[in-house]
Amino acid sequence: MGIIEIENLKIYYKTVKGYVKAVENVSFNIEKGETMGLVGESGCGKTTIGMSIMRLLPRNAKIIGGKIIFEGEDLIKKREEEMEKIRWKEISMIFQAAMNALNPVYKIENQILEAIYAHENISKKEAVERVSRLYSLVGIDPRRAKEYPHEYSGGMKQRAVIAMALACNPKFIIADEPTTALDVMVQDQIISEIKEIQKKLQMTMMYISHDISVIAETCKRIGVMYAGGIVEYADAIPLFKKPLHPYTKALMNSFPSIKGEKKKLTPVPGEPPNLLNPPSGCRFHPRCSKAKSLCRKKAPKFVEYQHRHFVACHYVG
Amino acid sequence: MKIIRGKSKTWDLFIKSTLGKVGLGLLITFAIMAVLSPIWIARNPQIYDPLTGKDPNVFGSIPPTMAHPLGTDQLGRDLLSQLLKGSQIAFLVGISVGVFSTSIGTLIGLISGYYRGKIEIVLMRLTDIVMTLPLLPLLIVISGIFGRKDIRMIVLVLSLAGWTLAARVIRSQTLTLKERPYIESARVSGASNMRIIFKHIAPNILPLTFLYMTIGVTYAILTEAGLGFLGLSDPTISSWGMMLQWCFMSGYTFKALYWMIPPGLCISALALSFYLVGYAMEEIVNPRLRER
Amino acid sequence: MKLIEVTDLKKYFPVRKGIFSKSDKYVHAVDGINFSVEEGKILGLAGESGCGKTTVSKLLVRLLEPTNGKILLEGEDIAHKKGKKLKEFRKKMQMIFQDPYGSLNPRFTVMDTVAEPLIIQGIGTPEEREDAVAKALDIVGLKSPEEFLFRYPHELSGGQRQRVAIARALVIEPKFVAADEPVSMLDVSIRLGVMNLMLELRDRLNLTIVFVTHDLACARYMSDEIAIMYLGEIVEIAPTEELINNPKHPYTKALLSSVPIPDPSEKRKRIEVKGRVSTPIDPPHGCRFAPRCPHVTAKCKKKDPHNVRVSDKHLVACHSFKS
């Protein structure tokens, strides 16, 4: 049984022009201690899924159906007061561009302390000690905790944000594009630190990114998202060795690499659909080279094609 | 997708905006009043001229009657014809001050924001000085110097004093706009400074200019009314401010609400209508605020 | 033939203190770089943020005037040209910007945007210009241009905008294009399309391109040669495959080792580098990378390294390398 199980999750955004069908029938589970990666292009719904687990969706978003089961309990049914106890303490999140969310007028230590005090009743001494432990864990000199955000470099801010996410020993962490705005070398350091911390603390993680290389390096299990749905979900190595869904194949072929032979890559034709009015049947069919008339009519089921390898395509293999 | 020719949509969008509709409705009402003014007076200038007319059958201020729908003032002059004339004057003062002051402000803002350096320092210090000038004492002094109060002089002074806010805001907007990549893109192609200022930056400033023009118009209408009430406006015209002053000076302030209320209401409503129109215009002239 | 050749190019920016006080400190954004690009070739200029790569691209198209050095375009120095003479040269060079949302004037239709370089340069009649615009849009893959001509930028997708920006750059048939991170803000599937388009245009129009990027994988995909920049200097320059497979400079090695690889079964060897990039405000003598370099010696901190020839086209600026 997984620590988190998502069943047929369906989330729509209400806008002036109608409903944006952002997440449609998404199901997956994450085992304890596993790192799961969610990869897809912008607007495919990956951040929406992360926010829905935290129950921090914007007001105009509506969970139309499905379940988010965390340790046996459905989070969708929880009241806001109950969620407040779970958030940060049980499930925490490293937000997209979170380093810009540090408040410039407070010392970073105080910002982390605030997060701790909000959820735990511990003495100041204990809390300060914990902050310095967290700082060593994420690789910053604990003495620098008393500085202000502007005294930190981008990479250090991101580390501080990770420390903040870890502050209450959560069981499950969602990391939404934690390295996107950073330079390659800093990104690399942070990724390797996240991996180390994950190993050390045996944490369960969900890692959200548009960059398939970052996901390949960090995650044991990968879900590929397209236009609001997960099209393929499998262990990383088999997924990369033998992707089953045409979109996964196309996505992998869209990234140039510095390893291996230099070859000409062919992009997926067209552009991602507008989810106000998504294509009928399989949402990928207008861009799929293998699409047949069935794809236009009927949405494919998300089935376990091989052991631990799920795929949503009418014509697998 | 259809080809959409942007500009033809403007009117549709304006009409969709509720605030815009209300503002425009009010504005049209006042415009009609301004147009009706000469017609109403022409029926019998001897009685209905707002300044020199006098109804021989009336003594002192009277409440509304059939002949005088809004009543008369203490000299027996028709209040409706003063009110109608006043709307003409409000438009004249408001729009000319709005156009003059915003043009000055936009130009100064654009130039100081675009060229920076010494030009900017000089122009911005000038702005600071003008901004801190005390308007009321200034007007008293100027009318003292010229020995008479002339509406054209008031328009001039209000224009020369009222451009500073627009200049500041447009300067800072220019500062951010000129760093946009499309400006650099134009420069790479060899565009001159003039082309960049007037073809690339100015149109993007337009919504702000509109906004400050409406603010300028309201400021002028309100200030002229205030000056009128204080007796500092041109006594040879019947502006709404002057109507209030006559009412006050003749001691009718609370005795004759039929005299007090119409000009007060008109001042507020006209100011409001310009604000509303400006607000709606901003949404329209800025294509990014438009719906896709 | 060398289409563009840069020698000892420098750009210093004064550090602003206040409105009236002039500063005596300078940011050495670009500090004496040399390179040349053959006609029809693509040079990838790669480095981390703050290394000066964008400043170089702006100097090349003369958005900025260099503090020192030469920029030869077809043999003529444009480094300090002004006014009419510079405008004449602007027909030969163009730039593509990073942000497809900012590089198009929101109040210009596609037609206005693409035709602008022609209007500024006074080329053609209105009808001829319209034909040229339609042709340029067709070249960049916006088929049926009449559908796009009168649209505003906000009515286009990110990929379409970048294509319009490219069409604008190409409409006056330039010889040289500086592309500043043209794909970094685009989505994955669109990014590849734009890169392929640029490669195809290079082949078709014999364009010379300087492709500025922070993404080494993209640099490899696009370029014939790659130059690696660090704090305003080029530390290594070599033909693409040579640089990727046989890097010599410690910084290049570290940078290459930190690029994630889209293959979970492959483990890469990371080279950890201490510290972080400093700011190039009046930098001291010696190698700029010395404070962070794992192989640093006493000499590195005293003397500026000179370019050493590894092979015919491979240059590296490092004391520890002996040819």
mmCIF file of N, CA and C in Angstrom, chain C residues 25-135:
data_model
loop_
_atom_site.group_PDB
_atom_site.id
_atom_site.type_symbol
_atom_site.label_atom_id
_atom_site.label_comp_id
_atom_site.label_asym_id
_atom_site.label_seq_id
_atom_site.Cartn_x
_atom_site.Cartn_y
_atom_site.Cartn_z
ATOM 1 N N LYS C 25 34.538 52.846 -9.660
ATOM 2 C CA LYS C 25 34.572 51.394 -9.783
ATOM 3 C C LYS C 25 33.867 50.959 -11.067
ATOM 4 N N TYR C 26 34.344 49.873 -11.646
ATOM 5 C CA TYR C 26 33.740 49.398 -12.888
ATOM 6 C C TYR C 26 33.450 47.905 -12.827
ATOM 7 N N VAL C 27 32.316 47.540 -13.393
ATOM 8 C CA VAL C 27 32.029 46.120 -13.577
ATOM 9 C C VAL C 27 32.645 45.699 -14.903
ATOM 10 N N HIS C 28 33.551 44.739 -14.846
ATOM 11 C CA HIS C 28 34.181 44.272 -16.079
ATOM 12 C C HIS C 28 33.311 43.177 -16.687
ATOM 13 N N ALA C 29 32.210 43.597 -17.326
ATOM 14 C CA ALA C 29 31.228 42.624 -17.816
ATOM 15 C C ALA C 29 31.832 41.754 -18.911
ATOM 16 N N VAL C 30 32.563 42.378 -19.812
ATOM 17 C CA VAL C 30 33.273 41.634 -20.853
ATOM 18 C C VAL C 30 34.703 42.154 -20.816
ATOM 19 N N ASP C 31 35.644 41.270 -20.669
ATOM 20 C CA ASP C 31 36.992 41.736 -20.372
ATOM 21 C C ASP C 31 38.030 41.115 -21.303
ATOM 22 N N GLY C 32 38.082 41.645 -22.519
ATOM 23 C CA GLY C 32 39.124 41.229 -23.446
ATOM 24 C C GLY C 32 38.883 39.858 -24.043
ATOM 25 N N ILE C 33 37.846 39.746 -24.882
ATOM 26 C CA ILE C 33 37.622 38.439 -25.499
ATOM 27 C C ILE C 33 37.930 38.485 -26.997
ATOM 28 N N ASN C 34 38.328 37.351 -27.523
ATOM 29 C CA ASN C 34 38.678 37.206 -28.934
ATOM 30 C C ASN C 34 37.994 35.975 -29.501
ATOM 31 N N PHE C 35 37.370 36.138 -30.651
ATOM 32 C CA PHE C 35 36.887 34.965 -31.378
ATOM 33 C C PHE C 35 36.494 35.392 -32.777
ATOM 34 N N SER C 36 36.301 34.430 -33.657
ATOM 35 C CA SER C 36 35.777 34.765 -34.971
ATOM 36 C C SER C 36 34.816 33.667 -35.399
ATOM 37 N N VAL C 37 33.896 34.037 -36.275
ATOM 38 C CA VAL C 37 32.940 33.054 -36.769
ATOM 39 C C VAL C 37 32.984 33.067 -38.293
ATOM 40 N N GLU C 38 33.147 31.889 -38.870
ATOM 41 C CA GLU C 38 33.149 31.760 -40.324
ATOM 42 C C GLU C 38 31.740 31.970 -40.853
ATOM 43 N N GLU C 39 31.647 32.425 -42.091
ATOM 44 C CA GLU C 39 30.344 32.624 -42.707
ATOM 45 C C GLU C 39 29.584 31.297 -42.733
ATOM 46 N N GLY C 40 28.290 31.362 -42.345
ATOM 47 C CA GLY C 40 27.456 30.171 -42.385
ATOM 48 C C GLY C 40 27.653 29.223 -41.220
ATOM 49 N N LYS C 41 28.420 29.653 -40.213
ATOM 50 C CA LYS C 41 28.642 28.784 -39.049
ATOM 51 C C LYS C 41 27.896 29.330 -37.833
ATOM 52 N N ILE C 42 27.730 28.452 -36.844
ATOM 53 C CA ILE C 42 27.090 28.869 -35.598
ATOM 54 C C ILE C 42 28.082 28.718 -34.456
ATOM 55 N N LEU C 43 28.282 29.821 -33.725
ATOM 56 C CA LEU C 43 29.122 29.760 -32.532
ATOM 57 C C LEU C 43 28.213 29.757 -31.310
ATOM 58 N N GLY C 44 28.385 28.777 -30.443
ATOM 59 C CA GLY C 44 27.620 28.741 -29.200
ATOM 60 C C GLY C 44 28.404 29.454 -28.123
ATOM 61 N N LEU C 45 27.758 30.429 -27.455
ATOM 62 C CA LEU C 45 28.425 31.157 -26.385
ATOM 63 C C LEU C 45 27.735 30.733 -25.096
ATOM 64 N N ALA C 46 28.446 29.933 -24.275
ATOM 65 C CA ALA C 46 27.771 29.344 -23.123
ATOM 66 C C ALA C 46 28.433 29.776 -21.823
ATOM 67 N N GLY C 47 27.663 29.777 -20.773
ATOM 68 C CA GLY C 47 28.170 30.151 -19.463
ATOM 69 C C GLY C 47 27.018 30.354 -18.510
ATOM 70 N N GLU C 48 27.352 30.538 -17.227
ATOM 71 C CA GLU C 48 26.303 30.719 -16.235
ATOM 72 C C GLU C 48 25.829 32.158 -16.239
ATOM 73 N N SER C 49 24.749 32.440 -15.488
ATOM 74 C CA SER C 49 24.242 33.804 -15.494
ATOM 75 C C SER C 49 25.290 34.735 -14.885
ATOM 76 N N GLY C 50 25.423 35.913 -15.458
ATOM 77 C CA GLY C 50 26.402 36.875 -14.976
ATOM 78 C C GLY C 50 27.777 36.722 -15.589
ATOM 79 N N CYS C 51 27.927 35.832 -16.567
ATOM 80 C CA CYS C 51 29.264 35.638 -17.136
ATOM 81 C C CYS C 51 29.550 36.623 -18.258
ATOM 82 N N GLY C 52 28.540 37.370 -18.691
ATOM 83 C CA GLY C 52 28.775 38.379 -19.709
ATOM 84 C C GLY C 52 28.353 37.966 -21.108
ATOM 85 N N LYS C 53 27.740 36.804 -21.233
ATOM 86 C CA LYS C 53 27.419 36.324 -22.577
ATOM 87 C C LYS C 53 26.371 37.191 -23.269
ATOM 88 N N THR C 54 25.376 37.668 -22.500
ATOM 89 C CA THR C 54 24.366 38.531 -23.103
ATOM 90 C C THR C 54 24.970 39.870 -23.509
ATOM 91 N N THR C 55 25.875 40.399 -22.683
ATOM 92 C CA THR C 55 26.547 41.655 -23.039
ATOM 93 C C THR C 55 27.304 41.493 -24.355
ATOM 94 N N VAL C 56 27.966 40.356 -24.528
ATOM 95 C CA VAL C 56 28.689 40.124 -25.782
ATOM 96 C C VAL C 56 27.714 40.198 -26.957
ATOM 97 N N SER C 57 26.561 39.531 -26.818
ATOM 98 C CA SER C 57 25.632 39.527 -27.948
ATOM 99 C C SER C 57 25.149 40.947 -28.247
ATOM 100 N N LYS C 58 24.968 41.749 -27.202
ATOM 101 C CA LYS C 58 24.510 43.128 -27.426
ATOM 102 C C LYS C 58 25.606 43.986 -28.043
ATOM 103 N N LEU C 59 26.865 43.684 -27.698
ATOM 104 C CA LEU C 59 27.971 44.419 -28.313
ATOM 105 C C LEU C 59 28.063 44.078 -29.792
ATOM 106 N N LEU C 60 27.862 42.802 -30.101
ATOM 107 C CA LEU C 60 28.020 42.358 -31.489
ATOM 108 C C LEU C 60 27.052 43.061 -32.426
ATOM 109 N N VAL C 61 25.816 43.297 -31.954
ATOM 110 C CA VAL C 61 24.856 43.990 -32.820
ATOM 111 C C VAL C 61 24.830 45.484 -32.509
ATOM 112 N N ARG C 62 25.798 45.921 -31.734
ATOM 113 C CA ARG C 62 25.974 47.327 -31.385
ATOM 114 C C ARG C 62 24.757 47.957 -30.715
ATOM 115 N N LEU C 63 24.120 47.164 -29.826
ATOM 116 C CA LEU C 63 23.158 47.768 -28.910
ATOM 117 C C LEU C 63 23.928 48.517 -27.846
ATOM 118 N N LEU C 64 25.162 48.074 -27.623
ATOM 119 C CA LEU C 64 26.061 48.735 -26.690
ATOM 120 C C LEU C 64 27.327 49.099 -27.443
ATOM 121 N N GLU C 65 27.990 50.146 -26.978
ATOM 122 C CA GLU C 65 29.266 50.495 -27.571
ATOM 123 C C GLU C 65 30.369 49.922 -26.699
ATOM 124 N N PRO C 66 31.307 49.174 -27.296
ATOM 125 C CA PRO C 66 32.350 48.574 -26.473
ATOM 126 C C PRO C 66 33.274 49.620 -25.858
ATOM 127 N N THR C 67 33.844 49.288 -24.706
ATOM 128 C CA THR C 67 34.812 50.168 -24.065
ATOM 129 C C THR C 67 36.128 50.132 -24.844
ATOM 130 N N ASN C 68 36.403 48.961 -25.379
ATOM 131 C CA ASN C 68 37.657 48.792 -26.104
ATOM 132 C C ASN C 68 37.501 47.616 -27.066
ATOM 133 N N GLY C 69 38.365 47.556 -28.066
ATOM 134 C CA GLY C 69 38.396 46.381 -28.928
ATOM 135 C C GLY C 69 37.770 46.613 -30.287
ATOM 136 N N LYS C 70 37.871 45.597 -31.122
ATOM 137 C CA LYS C 70 37.378 45.687 -32.481
ATOM 138 C C LYS C 70 36.303 44.646 -32.743
ATOM 139 N N ILE C 71 35.317 45.013 -33.549
ATOM 140 C CA ILE C 71 34.337 44.057 -34.038
ATOM 141 C C ILE C 71 34.354 44.187 -35.561
ATOM 142 N N LEU C 72 34.964 43.243 -36.246
ATOM 143 C CA LEU C 72 35.015 43.323 -37.698
ATOM 144 C C LEU C 72 33.848 42.550 -38.290
ATOM 145 N N LEU C 73 32.999 43.260 -39.037
ATOM 146 C CA LEU C 73 31.915 42.601 -39.754
ATOM 147 C C LEU C 73 32.271 42.682 -41.233
ATOM 148 N N GLU C 74 32.462 41.554 -41.855
ATOM 149 C CA GLU C 74 32.947 41.495 -43.241
ATOM 150 C C GLU C 74 34.174 42.389 -43.425
ATOM 151 N N GLY C 75 35.064 42.371 -42.455
ATOM 152 C CA GLY C 75 36.321 43.091 -42.572
ATOM 153 C C GLY C 75 36.296 44.540 -42.134
ATOM 154 N N GLU C 76 35.100 45.080 -41.865
ATOM 155 C CA GLU C 76 35.052 46.488 -41.463
ATOM 156 C C GLU C 76 34.735 46.617 -39.972
ATOM 157 N N ASP C 77 35.466 47.473 -39.283
ATOM 158 C CA ASP C 77 35.303 47.621 -37.836
ATOM 159 C C ASP C 77 34.044 48.430 -37.534
ATOM 160 N N ILE C 78 33.106 47.816 -36.810
ATOM 161 C CA ILE C 78 31.870 48.528 -36.461
ATOM 162 C C ILE C 78 31.834 48.906 -34.987
ATOM 163 N N ALA C 79 32.947 48.673 -34.287
ATOM 164 C CA ALA C 79 32.941 48.854 -32.832
ATOM 165 C C ALA C 79 32.541 50.263 -32.413
ATOM 166 N N HIS C 80 32.988 51.264 -33.155
ATOM 167 C CA HIS C 80 32.693 52.627 -32.709
ATOM 168 C C HIS C 80 31.953 53.430 -33.758
ATOM 169 N N LYS C 81 31.315 52.769 -34.697
ATOM 170 C CA LYS C 81 30.555 53.480 -35.716
ATOM 171 C C LYS C 81 29.319 54.115 -35.090
ATOM 172 N N LYS C 82 28.926 55.249 -35.686
ATOM 173 C CA LYS C 82 27.760 55.948 -35.140
ATOM 174 C C LYS C 82 26.854 56.413 -36.279
ATOM 175 N N GLY C 83 25.663 56.838 -35.898
ATOM 176 C CA GLY C 83 24.753 57.521 -36.809
ATOM 177 C C GLY C 83 24.481 56.783 -38.110
ATOM 178 N N LYS C 84 24.589 57.527 -39.222
ATOM 179 C CA LYS C 84 24.221 56.994 -40.526
ATOM 180 C C LYS C 84 25.041 55.775 -40.914
ATOM 181 N N LYS C 85 26.349 55.827 -40.588
ATOM 182 C CA LYS C 85 27.231 54.723 -40.978
ATOM 183 C C LYS C 85 26.835 53.445 -40.276
ATOM 184 N N LEU C 86 26.479 53.589 -38.994
ATOM 185 C CA LEU C 86 26.069 52.416 -38.224
ATOM 186 C C LEU C 86 24.745 51.880 -38.762
ATOM 187 N N LYS C 87 23.840 52.808 -39.072
ATOM 188 C CA LYS C 87 22.523 52.406 -39.575
ATOM 189 C C LYS C 87 22.665 51.582 -40.848
ATOM 190 N N GLU C 88 23.630 51.971 -41.675
ATOM 191 C CA GLU C 88 23.893 51.223 -42.901
ATOM 192 C C GLU C 88 24.257 49.764 -42.563
ATOM 193 N N PHE C 89 25.099 49.613 -41.526
ATOM 194 C CA PHE C 89 25.518 48.263 -41.139
ATOM 195 C C PHE C 89 24.411 47.453 -40.490
ATOM 196 N N ARG C 90 23.420 48.148 -39.968
ATOM 197 C CA ARG C 90 22.344 47.439 -39.288
ATOM 198 C C ARG C 90 21.519 46.563 -40.237
ATOM 199 N N LYS C 91 21.653 46.797 -41.536
ATOM 200 C CA LYS C 91 20.974 45.919 -42.494
ATOM 201 C C LYS C 91 21.573 44.528 -42.469
ATOM 202 N N LYS C 92 22.825 44.441 -42.012
ATOM 203 C CA LYS C 92 23.522 43.156 -42.088
ATOM 204 C C LYS C 92 23.420 42.333 -40.817
ATOM 205 N N MET C 93 22.982 42.972 -39.734
ATOM 206 C CA MET C 93 22.951 42.209 -38.481
ATOM 207 C C MET C 93 21.619 42.366 -37.767
ATOM 208 N N GLN C 94 21.215 41.299 -37.094
ATOM 209 C CA GLN C 94 19.956 41.314 -36.377
ATOM 210 C C GLN C 94 20.098 40.543 -35.079
ATOM 211 N N MET C 95 19.081 40.661 -34.230
ATOM 212 C CA MET C 95 19.151 39.967 -32.948
ATOM 213 C C MET C 95 17.816 39.284 -32.659
ATOM 214 N N ILE C 96 17.910 38.104 -32.034
ATOM 215 C CA ILE C 96 16.710 37.415 -31.563
ATOM 216 C C ILE C 96 16.807 37.367 -30.044
ATOM 217 N N PHE C 97 15.721 37.750 -29.373
ATOM 218 C CA PHE C 97 15.773 37.896 -27.916
ATOM 219 C C PHE C 97 15.187 36.690 -27.197
ATOM 220 N N GLN C 98 15.493 36.666 -25.895
ATOM 221 C CA GLN C 98 15.093 35.530 -25.073
ATOM 222 C C GLN C 98 13.578 35.449 -24.878
ATOM 223 N N ASP C 99 12.999 36.612 -24.534
ATOM 224 C CA ASP C 99 11.642 36.594 -24.050
ATOM 225 C C ASP C 99 10.665 36.844 -25.189
ATOM 226 N N PRO C 100 10.001 35.823 -25.688
ATOM 227 C CA PRO C 100 9.099 36.043 -26.819
ATOM 228 C C PRO C 100 7.891 36.873 -26.419
ATOM 229 N N TYR C 101 7.685 37.084 -25.108
ATOM 230 C CA TYR C 101 6.568 37.912 -24.683
ATOM 231 C C TYR C 101 6.964 39.379 -24.633
ATOM 232 N N GLY C 102 8.262 39.652 -24.454
ATOM 233 C CA GLY C 102 8.704 41.033 -24.355
ATOM 234 C C GLY C 102 9.287 41.580 -25.638
ATOM 235 N N SER C 103 9.637 40.696 -26.581
ATOM 236 C CA SER C 103 10.364 41.195 -27.739
ATOM 237 C C SER C 103 9.431 41.668 -28.847
ATOM 238 N N LEU C 104 8.132 41.520 -28.659
ATOM 239 C CA LEU C 104 7.186 42.057 -29.638
ATOM 240 C C LEU C 104 6.386 43.170 -28.964
ATOM 241 N N ASN C 105 6.302 44.314 -29.641
ATOM 242 C CA ASN C 105 5.521 45.426 -29.103
ATOM 243 C C ASN C 105 4.048 45.012 -29.048
ATOM 244 N N PRO C 106 3.438 45.062 -27.844
ATOM 245 C CA PRO C 106 2.056 44.581 -27.717
ATOM 246 C C PRO C 106 1.059 45.359 -28.564
ATOM 247 N N ARG C 107 1.428 46.568 -28.998
ATOM 248 C CA ARG C 107 0.502 47.362 -29.807
ATOM 249 C C ARG C 107 0.759 47.267 -31.296
ATOM 250 N N PHE C 108 1.733 46.472 -31.674
ATOM 251 C CA PHE C 108 2.015 46.283 -33.089
ATOM 252 C C PHE C 108 1.385 44.973 -33.558
ATOM 253 N N THR C 109 0.789 44.997 -34.741
ATOM 254 C CA THR C 109 0.342 43.730 -35.305
ATOM 255 C C THR C 109 1.576 42.992 -35.820
ATOM 256 N N VAL C 110 1.398 41.734 -36.168
ATOM 257 C CA VAL C 110 2.502 40.955 -36.709
ATOM 258 C C VAL C 110 3.085 41.660 -37.934
ATOM 259 N N MET C 111 2.192 42.191 -38.746
ATOM 260 C CA MET C 111 2.613 42.927 -39.945
ATOM 261 C C MET C 111 3.516 44.105 -39.562
ATOM 262 N N ASP C 112 3.053 44.932 -38.615
ATOM 263 C CA ASP C 112 3.841 46.095 -38.174
ATOM 264 C C ASP C 112 5.214 45.665 -37.679
ATOM 265 N N THR C 113 5.221 44.615 -36.862
ATOM 266 C CA THR C 113 6.468 44.167 -36.252
ATOM 267 C C THR C 113 7.463 43.689 -37.291
ATOM 268 N N VAL C 114 6.997 42.816 -38.175
ATOM 269 C CA VAL C 114 7.928 42.216 -39.125
ATOM 270 C C VAL C 114 8.380 43.236 -40.166
ATOM 271 N N ALA C 115 7.490 44.165 -40.526
ATOM 272 C CA ALA C 115 7.851 45.135 -41.565
ATOM 273 C C ALA C 115 8.748 46.253 -41.033
ATOM 274 N N GLU C 116 8.821 46.400 -39.709
ATOM 275 C CA GLU C 116 9.511 47.573 -39.155
ATOM 276 C C GLU C 116 10.954 47.753 -39.638
ATOM 277 N N PRO C 117 11.768 46.694 -39.621
ATOM 278 C CA PRO C 117 13.141 46.903 -40.104
ATOM 279 C C PRO C 117 13.190 47.454 -41.525
ATOM 280 N N LEU C 118 12.272 47.016 -42.381
ATOM 281 C CA LEU C 118 12.233 47.521 -43.763
ATOM 282 C C LEU C 118 11.850 48.990 -43.785
ATOM 283 N N ILE C 119 10.879 49.348 -42.949
ATOM 284 C CA ILE C 119 10.425 50.741 -42.912
ATOM 285 C C ILE C 119 11.555 51.637 -42.426
ATOM 286 N N ILE C 120 12.211 51.206 -41.337
ATOM 287 C CA ILE C 120 13.306 52.012 -40.782
ATOM 288 C C ILE C 120 14.408 52.202 -41.808
ATOM 289 N N GLN C 121 14.728 51.143 -42.522
ATOM 290 C CA GLN C 121 15.815 51.230 -43.485
ATOM 291 C C GLN C 121 15.345 51.797 -44.826
ATOM 292 N N GLY C 122 14.060 52.070 -44.938
ATOM 293 C CA GLY C 122 13.528 52.651 -46.168
ATOM 294 C C GLY C 122 13.639 51.738 -47.378
ATOM 295 N N ILE C 123 13.342 50.459 -47.152
ATOM 296 C CA ILE C 123 13.457 49.493 -48.240
ATOM 297 C C ILE C 123 12.070 49.200 -48.800
ATOM 298 N N GLY C 124 11.924 49.322 -50.122
ATOM 299 C CA GLY C 124 10.718 48.881 -50.818
ATOM 300 C C GLY C 124 9.513 49.784 -50.665
ATOM 301 N N THR C 125 8.526 49.535 -51.525
ATOM 302 C CA THR C 125 7.236 50.215 -51.431
ATOM 303 C C THR C 125 6.369 49.421 -50.456
ATOM 304 N N PRO C 126 5.260 50.026 -49.986
ATOM 305 C CA PRO C 126 4.390 49.278 -49.073
ATOM 306 C C PRO C 126 4.002 47.897 -49.609
ATOM 307 N N GLU C 127 3.726 47.808 -50.926
ATOM 308 C CA GLU C 127 3.321 46.502 -51.475
ATOM 309 C C GLU C 127 4.487 45.515 -51.410
ATOM 310 N N GLU C 128 5.668 46.005 -51.781
ATOM 311 C CA GLU C 128 6.834 45.128 -51.747
ATOM 312 C C GLU C 128 7.117 44.653 -50.321
ATOM 313 N N ARG C 129 6.918 45.597 -49.382
ATOM 314 C CA ARG C 129 7.161 45.225 -47.988
ATOM 315 C C ARG C 129 6.178 44.148 -47.539
ATOM 316 N N GLU C 130 4.918 44.301 -47.961
ATOM 317 C CA GLU C 130 3.929 43.300 -47.569
ATOM 318 C C GLU C 130 4.317 41.922 -48.104
ATOM 319 N N ASP C 131 4.806 41.909 -49.348
ATOM 320 C CA ASP C 131 5.258 40.629 -49.912
ATOM 321 C C ASP C 131 6.426 40.064 -49.114
ATOM 322 N N ALA C 132 7.372 40.946 -48.760
ATOM 323 C CA ALA C 132 8.546 40.486 -48.017
ATOM 324 C C ALA C 132 8.139 39.914 -46.665
ATOM 325 N N VAL C 133 7.161 40.571 -46.009
ATOM 326 C CA VAL C 133 6.690 40.087 -44.710
ATOM 327 C C VAL C 133 6.049 38.711 -44.857
ATOM 328 N N ALA C 134 5.185 38.585 -45.868
ATOM 329 C CA ALA C 134 4.523 37.298 -46.083
ATOM 330 C C ALA C 134 5.552 36.200 -46.339
ATOM 331 N N LYS C 135 6.578 36.552 -47.109
ATOM 332 C CA LYS C 135 7.618 35.575 -47.412
ATOM 333 C C LYS C 135 8.379 35.167 -46.142
#
